[in-house]
């Protein structure tokens, strides 16, 4: 055999006769030998070498090593790269054919180094055709079939998973084939990824479930794609042993083919450089074909189990969804009724506040007004929950200014109520970076207010709340930190569930609504908490450029002329609302007529003329939409206000479609009612 340190520097390859290397062995025409220069061009070939390529000598000399046919030579491209880089012999495989039979035999590239240690020449040698004793080793043994049959019988009577199936298959192979390491892989449905499910001996640095292999462009991918067995020499391409890339030996990889596709791959490796023979390939293929149905069955069992678990989970989610839907419908109806009561209470309280009162009476009325506002906030949050409407007309919200407003807005919670309970809570605002967020000013303010109120309720005694504003990673953020007891880790995610609360009081809707609003804005709400060390709630929103002038949270309307002594028709099936609106409008000099349903209201409208009509949306018989439709069909253009306490919002398109001028949501402020009425009366006229 040619040694790596032989020299060809002075060798004249001008003849295809048998040649002798300087101080080296003779290159005989009877051996399968080819000699390549450093560029990979064949400069000399033996007769046997040319015959192996299926070419005449003149066709072989001058050909490139990289042009060798891949169906006859496996891994020679990689072996050439390694021999030129490492300057060490590298093995590959060659397919010999004779007498109607074919066999993979070992081949190798041997570098011939020059004086500078570079591979000046590379000699390719190919093993001879096996002799009769080798042929005997290729014959099948009756024991092979018996061993495989027993192995499959064991598999068929056992409820096994993929790991157990491959383990028993490898045990059966160990009685028939000599190998030092085995790996088994499952292949996904898309035939793109293989996962290691069994290894003998076990992987040292990772469990089998953690090892993945992408199939595209790899030897294993070729095995899966062509559904053919591939042998090789050298280190295993997929599960290298302790020697890594430097290990020698031989390997073989075969697909486990199911009914429609490859479901797995079996790979064996041994330290001996002798390639796996024909008999060994047949044994491996036969076992793989018998393992395939059991492996598919195990996959079906696993899939059925997964689907069963998913079905149970889906059913639970559907039941929960149906429960929440029913609860939402119930809450919506209750909220509508509450809004009617709150509207009357708030409006009448504000009417009383507008007349002369003693300071004690005024203080009591303010307390009633605040309590009504708080109750209305709870109702509004119930109505708002579950709505997935996009943010309308987003603006650049100054988070620093918003934080200061929220501190003032929630003072009754963190200051007044805390002092009443004998506690002291301080609130501070830290502006890390001035930041503007893109969104709705009122909705973002609601989220931040909820965060501060939750922080107040989390603090059991004295404590502190810190609001921080800043930006980072293209997002604006505002965080609220408290010195409360913190939240157990198992409850962190449940905090965002509707009606879940860690407190003994409260609705449990604050953070669920906050997350819903943040999601509609393209942001998020997250919690960081540790028991005994408090909690931090962080709201992140899309960042916005600062406006030319600060956006106002409550734009002041332009002054408008006062239009009094107008005729107004109020239609509402709730007498308390109708009478309240009548009192509010009469207080500033309007003449008000009231009707208790749509039929009465239309009868009154057609019997005389009015300057403005206010009608409730949800009424028995004719709805508010029906009333407005009848009025418009008569040709009247009298201004109309739709009054509603339902969760369903009325958008601009609905207002245009039904020719409604304004919408008044319950509970309403006296100033809001008067402003809308004055605005429409100033713009319109008697029909």
JSON list of N, CA and C in Angstrom, two decimals, residues 4 125 241 371 394 631 637:
[
{"chain": "A", "resi": 4, "resn": "UNK", "atom": "N", "xyz": [1.79, 7.67, 2.93]},
{"chain": "A", "resi": 4, "resn": "UNK", "atom": "CA", "xyz": [1.54, 9.10, 2.77]},
{"chain": "A", "resi": 4, "resn": "UNK", "atom": "C", "xyz": [2.81, 9.90, 2.57]},
{"chain": "A", "resi": 125, "resn": "UNK", "atom": "N", "xyz": [-6.74, 4.73, -4.36]},
{"chain": "A", "resi": 125, "resn": "UNK", "atom": "CA", "xyz": [-6.66, 3.27, -4.43]},
{"chain": "A", "resi": 125, "resn": "UNK", "atom": "C", "xyz": [-8.02, 2.69, -4.06]},
{"chain": "A", "resi": 241, "resn": "UNK", "atom": "N", "xyz": [-18.60, 9.81, 17.32]},
{"chain": "A", "resi": 241, "resn": "UNK", "atom": "CA", "xyz": [-18.19, 9.27, 18.61]},
{"chain": "A", "resi": 241, "resn": "UNK", "atom": "C", "xyz": [-17.14, 10.13, 19.26]},
{"chain": "A", "resi": 371, "resn": "UNK", "atom": "N", "xyz": [-69.35, 59.08, 44.12]},
{"chain": "A", "resi": 371, "resn": "UNK", "atom": "CA", "xyz": [-69.78, 57.68, 44.23]},
{"chain": "A", "resi": 371, "resn": "UNK", "atom": "C", "xyz": [-70.48, 57.23, 42.95]},
{"chain": "A", "resi": 394, "resn": "UNK", "atom": "N", "xyz": [-55.94, 57.54, 16.77]},
{"chain": "A", "resi": 394, "resn": "UNK", "atom": "CA", "xyz": [-54.84, 57.56, 17.75]},
{"chain": "A", "resi": 394, "resn": "UNK", "atom": "C", "xyz": [-54.05, 58.86, 17.66]},
{"chain": "A", "resi": 631, "resn": "UNK", "atom": "N", "xyz": [-89.08, 59.49, 11.46]},
{"chain": "A", "resi": 631, "resn": "UNK", "atom": "CA", "xyz": [-88.95, 60.95, 11.40]},
{"chain": "A", "resi": 631, "resn": "UNK", "atom": "C", "xyz": [-88.29, 61.37, 10.09]},
{"chain": "A", "resi": 637, "resn": "UNK", "atom": "N", "xyz": [-85.85, 67.23, 9.05]},
{"chain": "A", "resi": 637, "resn": "UNK", "atom": "CA", "xyz": [-84.42, 67.27, 9.33]},
{"chain": "A", "resi": 637, "resn": "UNK", "atom": "C", "xyz": [-84.13, 67.76, 10.73]}
]
